[in-house]
Coordinates of N, CA and C in Angstrom, one line a residue:
M10 N 17.5 71.6 -10.9 CA 17.5 70.1 -11.1 C 18.6 69.5 -10.3
N11 N 18.3 68.4 -9.6 CA 19.3 67.7 -8.8 C 20.2 66.9 -9.7
S12 N 21.5 66.9 -9.3 CA 22.5 66.1 -10.1 C 22.4 64.6 -9.6
P13 N 22.8 63.7 -10.5 CA 22.8 62.3 -10.1 C 23.7 62.0 -8.9
A14 N 23.4 60.9 -8.2 CA 24.2 60.5 -7.1 C 25.6 60.2 -7.5
I15 N 26.5 60.5 -6.6 CA 27.9 60.1 -6.8 C 28.2 58.8 -6.2
V16 N 28.7 57.8 -7.0 CA 28.9 56.4 -6.6 C 30.3 55.9 -7.1
S17 N 30.6 54.7 -6.7 CA 31.8 54.1 -7.2 C 31.6 53.6 -8.6
R18 N 32.7 53.3 -9.3 CA 32.6 52.8 -10.7 C 31.9 51.5 -10.7
E19 N 32.0 50.6 -9.7 CA 31.3 49.3 -9.6 C 29.8 49.5 -9.5
E20 N 29.4 50.5 -8.6 CA 28.0 50.8 -8.4 C 27.4 51.3 -9.7
W21 N 28.2 52.2 -10.4 CA 27.7 52.8 -11.6 C 27.5 51.7 -12.7
L22 N 28.5 50.7 -12.8 CA 28.4 49.7 -13.7 C 27.2 48.8 -13.5
A23 N 26.9 48.5 -12.3 CA 25.7 47.7 -11.9 C 24.4 48.4 -12.4
A24 N 24.3 49.7 -12.1 CA 23.2 50.5 -12.5 C 23.1 50.6 -14.0
R25 N 24.2 50.7 -14.7 CA 24.2 50.8 -16.1 C 23.7 49.5 -16.8
K26 N 24.2 48.4 -16.2 CA 23.7 47.1 -16.8 C 22.2 46.9 -16.6
E27 N 21.7 47.3 -15.4 CA 20.3 47.2 -15.2 C 19.5 48.1 -16.2
L28 N 20.0 49.3 -16.5 CA 19.4 50.1 -17.5 C 19.5 49.5 -18.9
L29 N 20.7 48.9 -19.2 CA 20.9 48.3 -20.5 C 19.8 47.2 -20.8
A30 N 19.5 46.5 -19.8 CA 18.4 45.4 -20.0 C 17.1 46.1 -20.4
R31 N 16.8 47.2 -19.8 CA 15.5 47.9 -20.2 C 15.7 48.5 -21.6
E32 N 16.9 49.0 -21.9 CA 17.1 49.5 -23.2 C 16.9 48.5 -24.3
K33 N 17.4 47.3 -24.0 CA 17.3 46.2 -25.0 C 15.8 45.8 -25.1
Q34 N 15.1 45.7 -24.0 CA 13.7 45.4 -24.1 C 12.9 46.5 -24.9
F35 N 13.3 47.7 -24.7 CA 12.7 48.8 -25.5 C 13.0 48.7 -26.9
D36 N 14.2 48.3 -27.3 CA 14.6 48.1 -28.7 C 13.7 47.1 -29.3
R37 N 13.4 46.0 -28.6 CA 12.6 44.9 -29.2 C 11.2 45.3 -29.3
E38 N 10.7 46.1 -28.3 CA 9.3 46.6 -28.4 C 9.2 47.6 -29.5
R39 N 10.2 48.4 -29.7 CA 10.2 49.4 -30.8 C 10.2 48.7 -32.2
D40 N 10.9 47.7 -32.3 CA 11.0 46.9 -33.6 C 9.6 46.3 -33.9
A41 N 8.9 45.8 -32.8 CA 7.6 45.2 -33.0 C 6.6 46.3 -33.3
L42 N 6.7 47.5 -32.7 CA 5.8 48.6 -33.0 C 6.0 49.1 -34.4
S43 N 7.2 49.1 -34.9 CA 7.5 49.6 -36.3 C 6.9 48.6 -37.3
A44 N 7.0 47.3 -37.0 CA 6.4 46.3 -37.8 C 4.9 46.4 -37.9
Q45 N 4.3 46.7 -36.7 CA 2.8 46.9 -36.7 C 2.4 48.2 -37.5
R46 N 3.3 49.2 -37.4 CA 3.0 50.4 -38.2 C 3.1 50.2 -39.7
R47 N 4.1 49.4 -40.1 CA 4.2 49.1 -41.5 C 3.0 48.3 -42.0
A48 N 2.4 47.5 -41.1 CA 1.3 46.6 -41.5 C 0.0 47.3 -41.5
L49 N -0.1 48.6 -41.1 CA -1.4 49.3 -41.1 C -2.0 49.2 -42.5
P50 N -3.3 49.1 -42.6 CA -4.0 49.2 -43.9 C -3.8 50.7 -44.5
M51 N -4.2 50.9 -45.7 CA -4.1 52.2 -46.3 C -5.3 52.6 -47.0
V52 N -5.5 53.9 -47.2 CA -6.7 54.5 -47.8 C -6.3 55.3 -49.0
E53 N -7.0 55.1 -50.1 CA -6.6 55.8 -51.3 C -7.0 57.3 -51.2
I54 N -6.2 58.2 -51.7 CA -6.5 59.6 -51.7 C -7.0 59.9 -53.1
T55 N -8.2 60.4 -53.2 CA -8.8 60.7 -54.4 C -9.1 62.2 -54.6
E56 N -8.9 63.0 -53.5 CA -9.0 64.5 -53.6 C -7.9 65.0 -54.4
P57 N -8.2 65.8 -55.4 CA -7.2 66.4 -56.3 C -6.5 67.6 -55.7
Y58 N -5.8 67.4 -54.7 CA -5.1 68.5 -54.0 C -4.1 69.2 -55.0
V59 N -4.1 70.5 -54.9 CA -3.1 71.3 -55.7 C -2.3 72.2 -54.8
F60 N -1.0 71.9 -54.8 CA 0.0 72.7 -53.9 C 0.7 73.7 -54.8
D61 N 1.1 74.8 -54.1 CA 2.0 75.8 -54.8 C 3.4 75.5 -54.4
G62 N 4.3 75.3 -55.4 CA 5.7 75.1 -55.1 C 6.6 76.0 -55.9
P63 N 7.9 75.9 -55.8 CA 8.8 76.8 -56.5 C 8.7 76.8 -58.0
N64 N 8.1 75.6 -58.5 CA 8.0 75.5 -60.0 C 6.5 75.6 -60.4
G65 N 5.7 76.1 -59.5 CA 4.3 76.3 -59.9 C 3.4 75.2 -59.2
A66 N 2.2 75.1 -59.7 CA 1.2 74.2 -59.1 C 1.5 72.7 -59.4
V67 N 1.4 71.9 -58.3 CA 1.7 70.5 -58.4 C 0.6 69.7 -57.6
G68 N 0.4 68.5 -58.0 CA -0.5 67.6 -57.2 C 0.3 66.8 -56.2
L69 N -0.5 66.1 -55.4 CA 0.1 65.3 -54.3 C 1.1 64.2 -54.9
V70 N 0.7 63.6 -56.0 CA 1.6 62.6 -56.6 C 2.9 63.2 -57.1
D71 N 2.9 64.5 -57.4 CA 4.2 65.1 -57.8 C 5.1 65.3 -56.7
L72 N 4.6 65.4 -55.4 CA 5.5 65.5 -54.3 C 6.4 64.3 -54.1
F73 N 6.0 63.2 -54.6 CA 6.8 61.9 -54.6 C 8.1 62.1 -55.4
D74 N 8.1 63.0 -56.4 CA 9.2 63.2 -57.2 C 9.7 61.9 -57.8
G75 N 8.8 61.0 -58.2 CA 9.1 59.8 -58.9 C 9.4 58.6 -58.0
R76 N 9.4 58.8 -56.7 CA 9.7 57.8 -55.7 C 8.5 57.1 -55.2
S77 N 8.6 56.0 -54.5 CA 7.5 55.1 -54.1 C 6.8 55.7 -52.8
Q78 N 7.6 56.3 -51.9 CA 7.0 56.7 -50.7 C 7.2 58.2 -50.5
L79 N 6.3 58.8 -49.7 CA 6.4 60.3 -49.4 C 6.1 60.5 -47.9
I80 N 7.0 61.2 -47.3 CA 6.8 61.7 -45.9 C 6.5 63.2 -45.9
V81 N 5.3 63.6 -45.4 CA 5.0 65.0 -45.4 C 5.0 65.4 -43.9
Y82 N 5.8 66.5 -43.6 CA 5.7 67.1 -42.3 C 4.8 68.3 -42.4
H83 N 3.8 68.3 -41.6 CA 2.8 69.4 -41.5 C 3.4 70.5 -40.6
F84 N 4.0 71.4 -41.3 CA 4.7 72.5 -40.6 C 3.8 73.7 -40.3
M85 N 3.8 74.1 -39.0 CA 2.9 75.1 -38.5 C 3.3 76.5 -39.0
L86 N 2.7 77.0 -40.1 CA 3.0 78.3 -40.6 C 1.7 78.8 -41.2
A87 N 0.9 79.6 -40.5 CA -0.4 80.0 -40.9 C -0.3 81.2 -41.9
P88 N -1.3 81.5 -42.7 CA -1.2 82.6 -43.6 C -0.8 83.9 -43.1
D89 N -1.2 84.2 -41.8 CA -0.9 85.5 -41.2 C 0.3 85.5 -40.3
W90 N 1.1 84.5 -40.3 CA 2.2 84.4 -39.5 C 3.5 85.0 -40.2
D91 N 4.3 85.7 -39.5 CA 5.6 86.1 -40.1 C 6.7 85.0 -40.0
A92 N 6.5 84.1 -39.1 CA 7.5 83.1 -38.9 C 6.9 81.8 -38.5
G93 N 7.5 80.7 -38.8 CA 7.0 79.3 -38.4 C 7.1 79.0 -37.0
C94 N 6.4 78.0 -36.5 CA 6.4 77.6 -35.1 C 7.8 77.2 -34.7
T95 N 8.2 77.6 -33.5 CA 9.6 77.3 -33.1 C 9.8 75.8 -32.9
G96 N 8.8 75.1 -32.5 CA 8.9 73.6 -32.3 C 9.1 73.0 -33.7
C97 N 8.3 73.4 -34.7 CA 8.5 72.8 -36.0 C 9.8 73.2 -36.6
S98 N 10.3 74.4 -36.3 CA 11.6 74.9 -36.7 C 12.7 74.1 -36.1
L99 N 12.6 73.7 -34.9 CA 13.6 72.9 -34.2 C 13.7 71.5 -34.9
L100 N 12.5 70.9 -35.2 CA 12.5 69.7 -35.9 C 13.1 69.8 -37.3
A101 N 12.8 70.9 -38.0 CA 13.3 71.1 -39.4 C 14.9 71.3 -39.3
D102 N 15.4 71.8 -38.3 CA 16.9 71.9 -38.1 C 17.5 70.5 -38.0
N103 N 16.7 69.5 -37.7 CA 17.2 68.2 -37.5 C 17.0 67.3 -38.7
I104 N 16.5 67.8 -39.8 CA 16.3 67.1 -41.0 C 17.7 66.9 -41.6
G105 N 18.0 65.6 -41.9 CA 19.4 65.4 -42.4 C 19.4 65.5 -43.9
H106 N 20.5 65.0 -44.5 CA 20.6 65.1 -46.0 C 19.6 64.1 -46.6
L107 N 18.8 64.6 -47.5 CA 17.7 63.8 -48.1 C 18.2 62.7 -49.0
A108 N 19.4 62.7 -49.4 CA 20.0 61.6 -50.2 C 19.7 60.3 -49.6
H109 N 19.8 60.2 -48.3 CA 19.6 58.9 -47.6 C 18.2 58.4 -47.8
L110 N 17.2 59.3 -47.6 CA 15.8 58.9 -47.8 C 15.6 58.5 -49.3
H111 N 16.2 59.3 -50.2 CA 16.0 59.1 -51.6 C 16.5 57.7 -52.0
A112 N 17.6 57.3 -51.4 CA 18.2 56.0 -51.7 C 17.3 54.9 -51.3
A113 N 16.3 55.1 -50.4 CA 15.3 54.2 -49.9 C 14.0 54.4 -50.6
R114 N 14.0 55.1 -51.8 CA 12.8 55.3 -52.6 C 11.8 56.2 -51.8
T115 N 12.2 57.1 -51.0 CA 11.3 57.9 -50.1 C 11.7 59.4 -50.3
S116 N 10.6 60.1 -50.5 CA 10.8 61.6 -50.6 C 10.2 62.2 -49.4
F117 N 10.7 63.4 -49.1 CA 10.3 64.2 -47.9 C 9.9 65.6 -48.4
A118 N 8.8 66.1 -47.8 CA 8.4 67.5 -48.1 C 7.6 68.0 -46.9
A119 N 7.8 69.3 -46.7 CA 7.0 70.0 -45.7 C 5.8 70.7 -46.4
V120 N 4.7 70.8 -45.7 CA 3.5 71.5 -46.2 C 3.0 72.4 -45.2
S121 N 2.7 73.6 -45.6 CA 2.1 74.6 -44.7 C 0.9 75.3 -45.4
R122 N 0.1 75.9 -44.5 CA -1.1 76.6 -45.1 C -0.8 78.0 -45.6
A123 N 0.4 78.6 -45.2 CA 0.8 79.9 -45.6 C 1.0 80.0 -47.1
P124 N 0.8 81.1 -47.7 CA 1.1 81.3 -49.1 C 2.6 81.0 -49.4
L125 N 3.0 80.6 -50.6 CA 4.3 80.2 -50.9 C 5.3 81.4 -50.6
A126 N 4.9 82.6 -50.9 CA 5.8 83.8 -50.7 C 6.2 83.8 -49.2
N127 N 5.3 83.6 -48.3 CA 5.6 83.6 -46.9 C 6.6 82.5 -46.5
I128 N 6.3 81.3 -47.1 CA 7.1 80.1 -46.8 C 8.6 80.4 -47.3
T129 N 8.7 80.9 -48.5 CA 10.0 81.2 -49.1 C 10.8 82.2 -48.3
K130 N 10.1 83.2 -47.8 CA 10.8 84.2 -47.0 C 11.4 83.6 -45.7
F131 N 10.5 82.8 -45.0 CA 11.0 82.2 -43.8 C 12.0 81.1 -44.0
R132 N 11.8 80.4 -45.1 CA 12.8 79.3 -45.4 C 14.2 79.9 -45.7
E133 N 14.2 81.0 -46.4 CA 15.5 81.6 -46.7 C 16.1 82.2 -45.4
R134 N 15.3 82.7 -44.5 CA 15.9 83.2 -43.2 C 16.5 82.0 -42.5
M135 N 15.9 80.9 -42.5 CA 16.4 79.7 -41.7 C 17.5 79.0 -42.4
G136 N 17.6 79.2 -43.7 CA 18.7 78.5 -44.5 C 18.4 77.0 -44.8
W137 N 17.1 76.7 -44.9 CA 16.8 75.3 -45.2 C 16.7 75.1 -46.7
D138 N 16.9 73.8 -47.1 CA 16.7 73.6 -48.5 C 15.8 72.4 -48.9
F139 N 15.1 71.8 -47.8 CA 14.2 70.7 -48.1 C 13.0 71.2 -48.9
P140 N 12.3 70.4 -49.7 CA 11.1 70.8 -50.4 C 10.0 71.3 -49.4
W141 N 9.4 72.4 -49.8 CA 8.3 72.9 -48.9 C 7.3 73.5 -49.8
F142 N 6.0 73.1 -49.6 CA 4.9 73.5 -50.5 C 3.8 74.2 -49.7
S143 N 3.0 75.0 -50.4 CA 1.9 75.6 -49.7 C 0.6 74.9 -50.1
S144 N -0.2 74.7 -49.1 CA -1.5 74.1 -49.3 C -2.6 75.2 -49.2
H145 N -2.2 76.4 -49.3 CA -3.1 77.6 -49.2 C -4.3 77.5 -50.2
G146 N -5.5 77.6 -49.7 CA -6.7 77.6 -50.5 C -7.2 76.2 -50.8
T147 N -6.6 75.1 -50.2 CA -7.0 73.8 -50.3 C -7.5 73.2 -49.0
S148 N -8.1 72.1 -49.0 CA -8.6 71.4 -47.8 C -7.6 70.5 -47.1
F149 N -6.4 70.5 -47.7 CA -5.4 69.5 -47.2 C -5.2 69.5 -45.7
N150 N -4.9 70.7 -45.2 CA -4.6 70.8 -43.8 C -5.8 70.4 -42.9
Y151 N -7.0 70.7 -43.4 CA -8.2 70.3 -42.6 C -8.5 68.8 -42.7
D152 N -8.2 68.3 -43.9 CA -8.5 66.8 -44.1 C -7.5 66.0 -43.3
F153 N -6.3 66.5 -43.0 CA -5.3 65.8 -42.3 C -5.2 66.3 -40.8
H154 N -6.2 67.1 -40.5 CA -6.4 67.5 -39.1 C -5.2 68.2 -38.4
V155 N -4.6 69.2 -39.2 CA -3.6 70.0 -38.7 C -3.9 71.5 -38.7
T156 N -5.1 71.8 -39.2 CA -5.7 73.1 -39.0 C -7.1 72.9 -38.4
M157 N -7.4 73.5 -37.2 CA -8.7 73.3 -36.6 C -9.5 74.5 -36.7
D158 N -10.6 74.3 -37.4 CA -11.6 75.4 -37.6 C -13.0 74.7 -37.8
E159 N -13.8 74.8 -36.7 CA -15.1 74.1 -36.7 C -16.0 74.6 -37.8
S160 N -15.8 75.8 -38.4 CA -16.6 76.3 -39.5 C -16.3 75.6 -40.8
V161 N -15.1 74.9 -40.8 CA -14.7 74.2 -42.0 C -14.9 72.7 -41.8
A162 N -14.4 72.2 -40.6 CA -14.5 70.7 -40.4 C -14.6 70.5 -38.9
P163 N -15.2 69.4 -38.4 CA -15.2 69.1 -37.0 C -13.8 68.9 -36.5
V164 N -13.6 69.4 -35.2 CA -12.3 69.2 -34.6 C -11.9 67.7 -34.4
L165 N -10.8 67.3 -34.8 CA -10.3 66.0 -34.6 C -8.8 66.1 -34.5
F166 N -8.2 66.1 -33.3 CA -6.8 66.2 -33.2 C -6.2 65.0 -32.5
N167 N -5.2 64.4 -33.1 CA -4.5 63.2 -32.6 C -5.6 62.1 -32.4
F168 N -6.5 62.0 -33.4 CA -7.5 61.0 -33.5 C -8.5 61.1 -32.3
R169 N -8.7 62.3 -31.7 CA -9.7 62.5 -30.7 C -10.6 63.6 -31.0
T170 N -11.8 63.5 -30.8 CA -12.8 64.5 -31.0 C -12.7 65.7 -30.0
K171 N -13.4 66.7 -30.3 CA -13.3 67.9 -29.3 C -13.8 67.5 -27.9
E172 N -14.8 66.7 -27.9 CA -15.3 66.2 -26.6 C -14.3 65.3 -25.9
E173 N -13.6 64.4 -26.6 CA -12.6 63.5 -26.0 C -11.4 64.3 -25.6
L174 N -11.0 65.4 -26.3 CA -9.9 66.2 -25.9 C -10.2 66.9 -24.6
R175 N -11.4 67.5 -24.5 CA -11.8 68.2 -23.3 C -11.8 67.2 -22.1
E176 N -12.4 66.0 -22.3 CA -12.4 65.0 -21.2 C -11.0 64.6 -20.8
A177 N -10.1 64.6 -21.7 CA -8.7 64.3 -21.3 C -7.9 65.4 -20.7
G178 N -8.6 66.6 -20.6 CA -7.9 67.8 -20.0 C -6.9 68.4 -20.9
I179 N -7.0 68.2 -22.3 CA -6.1 68.8 -23.2 C -6.5 70.3 -23.4
G180 N -5.5 71.2 -23.4 CA -5.8 72.6 -23.4 C -6.5 73.1 -24.7
S181 N -6.9 74.3 -24.7 CA -7.7 74.9 -25.8 C -6.8 75.0 -27.0
W182 N -5.5 74.9 -26.9 CA -4.6 75.1 -28.0 C -4.9 74.0 -29.1
A183 N -5.4 72.8 -28.7 CA -5.7 71.7 -29.6 C -7.0 71.9 -30.3
L184 N -7.8 72.9 -29.9 CA -9.2 73.0 -30.5 C -9.3 73.9 -31.6
S185 N -8.3 74.7 -31.9 CA -8.4 75.7 -32.9 C -7.0 76.1 -33.4
G186 N -6.9 76.5 -34.7 CA -5.6 77.0 -35.2 C -4.8 75.9 -35.8
E187 N -3.5 76.2 -35.9 CA -2.5 75.3 -36.6 C -2.0 74.2 -35.6
Q188 N -1.7 73.0 -36.1 CA -1.1 72.0 -35.3 C 0.0 71.4 -36.2
H189 N 0.9 70.7 -35.5 CA 2.0 70.0 -36.3 C 1.6 68.5 -36.4
G190 N 2.3 67.8 -37.3 CA 2.1 66.4 -37.5 C 2.9 65.9 -38.7
L191 N 2.8 64.6 -38.9 CA 3.5 64.0 -40.0 C 2.6 62.9 -40.7
S192 N 2.6 62.9 -42.0 CA 1.8 61.9 -42.7 C 2.6 61.2 -43.7
V193 N 2.3 59.9 -43.9 CA 3.1 59.1 -44.9 C 2.1 58.6 -46.0
F194 N 2.7 58.5 -47.2 CA 1.9 58.1 -48.3 C 2.7 57.1 -49.2
L195 N 2.0 56.2 -49.8 CA 2.6 55.3 -50.7 C 2.0 55.5 -52.1
R196 N 2.9 55.4 -53.1 CA 2.4 55.6 -54.5 C 2.5 54.2 -55.3
E197 N 1.4 53.9 -56.0 CA 1.4 52.8 -57.0 C 1.0 53.4 -58.3
G198 N 1.9 53.6 -59.2 CA 1.6 54.3 -60.4 C 1.2 55.8 -60.1
D199 N 0.0 56.1 -60.6 CA -0.5 57.5 -60.3 C -1.5 57.4 -59.1
R200 N -1.6 56.3 -58.5 CA -2.5 56.2 -57.3 C -1.8 56.5 -56.0
V201 N -2.3 57.3 -55.1 CA -1.7 57.6 -53.9 C -2.5 57.1 -52.7
F202 N -1.8 56.5 -51.7 CA -2.5 56.0 -50.6 C -1.9 56.6 -49.3
H203 N -2.8 56.9 -48.4 CA -2.4 57.4 -47.0 C -2.2 56.1 -46.1
T204 N -1.0 56.0 -45.6 CA -0.7 54.9 -44.7 C -0.6 55.2 -43.2
Y205 N -0.2 56.4 -42.9 CA 0.1 56.7 -41.5 C 0.1 58.2 -41.3
S206 N -0.3 58.6 -40.1 CA -0.2 60.0 -39.6 C 0.1 59.9 -38.1
T207 N 0.8 60.9 -37.6 CA 1.1 61.0 -36.2 C 1.2 62.5 -35.8
Y208 N 0.8 62.8 -34.6 CA 0.7 64.2 -34.1 C 1.3 64.3 -32.7
S209 N 1.4 65.5 -32.2 CA 1.8 65.7 -30.9 C 3.2 65.0 -30.7
R210 N 3.4 64.3 -29.6 CA 4.7 63.7 -29.3 C 5.0 62.5 -30.2
G211 N 4.1 62.2 -31.2 CA 4.4 61.2 -32.1 C 5.6 61.6 -33.1
T212 N 5.9 62.9 -33.1 CA 7.0 63.3 -33.9 C 8.4 63.4 -33.2
D213 N 8.3 63.0 -31.9 CA 9.6 63.1 -31.1 C 10.7 62.4 -31.7
L214 N 10.5 61.2 -32.2 CA 11.6 60.4 -32.7 C 12.3 61.0 -33.9
L215 N 11.7 62.1 -34.5 CA 12.3 62.8 -35.6 C 13.3 63.9 -35.2
N216 N 13.2 64.2 -33.9 CA 13.9 65.3 -33.4 C 15.3 64.9 -32.7
G217 N 16.3 65.0 -33.5 CA 17.6 64.5 -33.0 C 18.1 65.3 -31.8
T218 N 17.7 66.6 -31.7 CA 18.1 67.4 -30.5 C 17.6 66.8 -29.2
F219 N 16.3 66.4 -29.3 CA 15.7 65.8 -28.1 C 16.3 64.4 -27.8
N220 N 16.6 63.6 -28.9 CA 17.2 62.3 -28.6 C 18.6 62.4 -28.0
Y221 N 19.3 63.4 -28.4 CA 20.6 63.7 -27.7 C 20.4 64.1 -26.3
L222 N 19.5 65.0 -26.1 CA 19.3 65.5 -24.7 C 18.8 64.4 -23.8
D223 N 18.0 63.5 -24.3 CA 17.5 62.4 -23.5 C 18.6 61.5 -23.0
L224 N 19.8 61.6 -23.5 CA 20.9 60.8 -23.1 C 21.7 61.5 -21.9
T225 N 21.3 62.7 -21.6 CA 22.1 63.5 -20.7 C 21.4 63.6 -19.3
P226 N 22.1 63.9 -18.3 CA 21.5 64.0 -16.9 C 20.4 65.1 -16.8
L227 N 20.6 66.2 -17.5 CA 19.7 67.4 -17.5 C 18.5 67.2 -18.4
G228 N 18.6 66.2 -19.3 CA 17.4 66.0 -20.2 C 17.0 67.2 -21.0
R229 N 15.7 67.3 -21.2 CA 15.2 68.3 -22.1 C 15.0 69.7 -21.4
Q230 N 15.2 69.7 -20.1 CA 15.1 70.9 -19.3 C 13.8 71.7 -19.5
E231 N 12.7 71.0 -19.3 CA 11.4 71.6 -19.5 C 10.7 71.9 -18.2
E232 N 11.4 72.1 -17.1 CA 10.7 72.4 -15.9 C 9.8 73.6 -15.9
A233 N 10.2 74.6 -16.7 CA 9.4 75.8 -16.8 C 8.3 75.7 -17.9
G234 N 8.2 74.6 -18.5 CA 7.2 74.4 -19.5 C 7.7 73.6 -20.7
I235 N 6.8 72.9 -21.4 CA 7.2 72.1 -22.5 C 7.8 72.9 -23.6
M236 N 9.1 72.6 -24.0 CA 9.8 73.3 -25.0 C 10.0 74.8 -24.7
N237 N 9.9 75.2 -23.4 CA 10.0 76.6 -23.0 C 11.2 77.3 -23.6
W238 N 12.3 76.5 -23.7 CA 13.6 77.2 -24.0 C 13.8 77.3 -25.5
V239 N 13.0 76.6 -26.3 CA 13.2 76.5 -27.8 C 12.9 77.8 -28.5
R240 N 13.9 78.2 -29.3 CA 13.8 79.4 -30.1 C 14.1 79.1 -31.6
H241 N 13.9 80.0 -32.5 CA 14.4 79.8 -33.8 C 16.0 79.9 -33.7
H242 N 16.7 79.1 -34.5 CA 18.1 79.0 -34.3 C 18.9 80.3 -34.4
D243 N 18.3 81.3 -35.0 CA 18.9 82.6 -35.1 C 18.4 83.6 -34.0
D244 N 17.7 83.1 -33.0 CA 17.1 83.9 -32.1 C 17.4 83.5 -30.6
Y245 N 18.5 82.8 -30.4 CA 18.8 82.4 -29.0 C 19.6 83.5 -28.3
G246 N 19.3 83.6 -27.1 CA 19.9 84.6 -26.2 C 19.5 84.2 -24.8
D247 N 19.1 85.2 -24.0 CA 18.7 84.9 -22.7 C 17.4 84.1 -22.7
R248 N 17.3 83.1 -21.9 CA 16.1 82.3 -21.8 C 15.0 83.1 -21.1
A249 N 14.3 83.9 -21.9 CA 13.2 84.7 -21.3 C 12.1 83.9 -20.8
E250 N 11.3 84.5 -19.9 CA 10.1 83.7 -19.4 C 9.0 83.8 -20.5
E251 N 9.0 82.8 -21.3 CA 8.0 82.7 -22.4 C 7.3 81.3 -22.2
D252 N 6.1 81.3 -22.8 CA 5.4 80.0 -22.8 C 6.1 79.1 -23.8
G253 N 6.1 77.8 -23.5 CA 6.7 76.8 -24.4 C 5.8 76.6 -25.6
C254 N 6.3 75.8 -26.5 CA 5.5 75.5 -27.7 C 4.1 74.9 -27.3
G255 N 4.1 74.0 -26.3 CA 2.8 73.5 -25.8 C 2.1 72.5 -26.7
H256 N 2.5 72.2 -27.9 CA 1.8 71.4 -28.8 C 2.3 69.9 -28.7
C257 N 2.5 69.5 -27.5 CA 3.2 68.2 -27.3 C 2.6 67.3 -26.3
D258 N 1.5 67.7 -25.7 CA 0.9 67.0 -24.6 C -0.4 66.3 -24.8
A259 N -0.7 66.1 -26.1 CA -2.0 65.5 -26.4 C -1.8 64.1 -27.0

């Protein structure tokens, strides 16, 4: 990767002010986009999902833990996997102290299709303490389009059908197996409503590591492939020639 040009302080300041104008414009556009997101209509969830958690079986309303809002991260961990997706794990490493979300009447939980025993083993390895539930044996992952299996439900990833994904040149990775994403729910009494979901690069803003790297000259360093360098945090060493996560270009 080429280094930035070397210039005088005056030239740097002029370039920085030009960029600042674009950053301010982006801030205003982001604020408007956030307002539009908050104004989305919502859909009531009537399916009686049952999740397996550390204290036994719970329903979707229980994941709110008494709060008004719930953010669910769809963590890629299939029933036959020994470890979770490295990209999802990177994002999980960036989850902050949940007290701040709780103060805003918002709960957070991860949900995976793996059995709870598999989740618990991997969670302990990674040292995480956020709530994490198993949707094993339910239709939750299929209904929210983070597990693709045409024998169960039609493929629909990032709001595009199988045909639309192929027309867009999206790789076969989006047509089967586990995907990551995030869904938001609102509770009114015992009624639960789905307000928002995002997939693929829609979760970028949650990843503090990427946000930090985006401020640097070298950026995310993905010349060899999307997230090619990402490992589980206890597995870094030589950057071997491995395929990247790849679940970020749809």
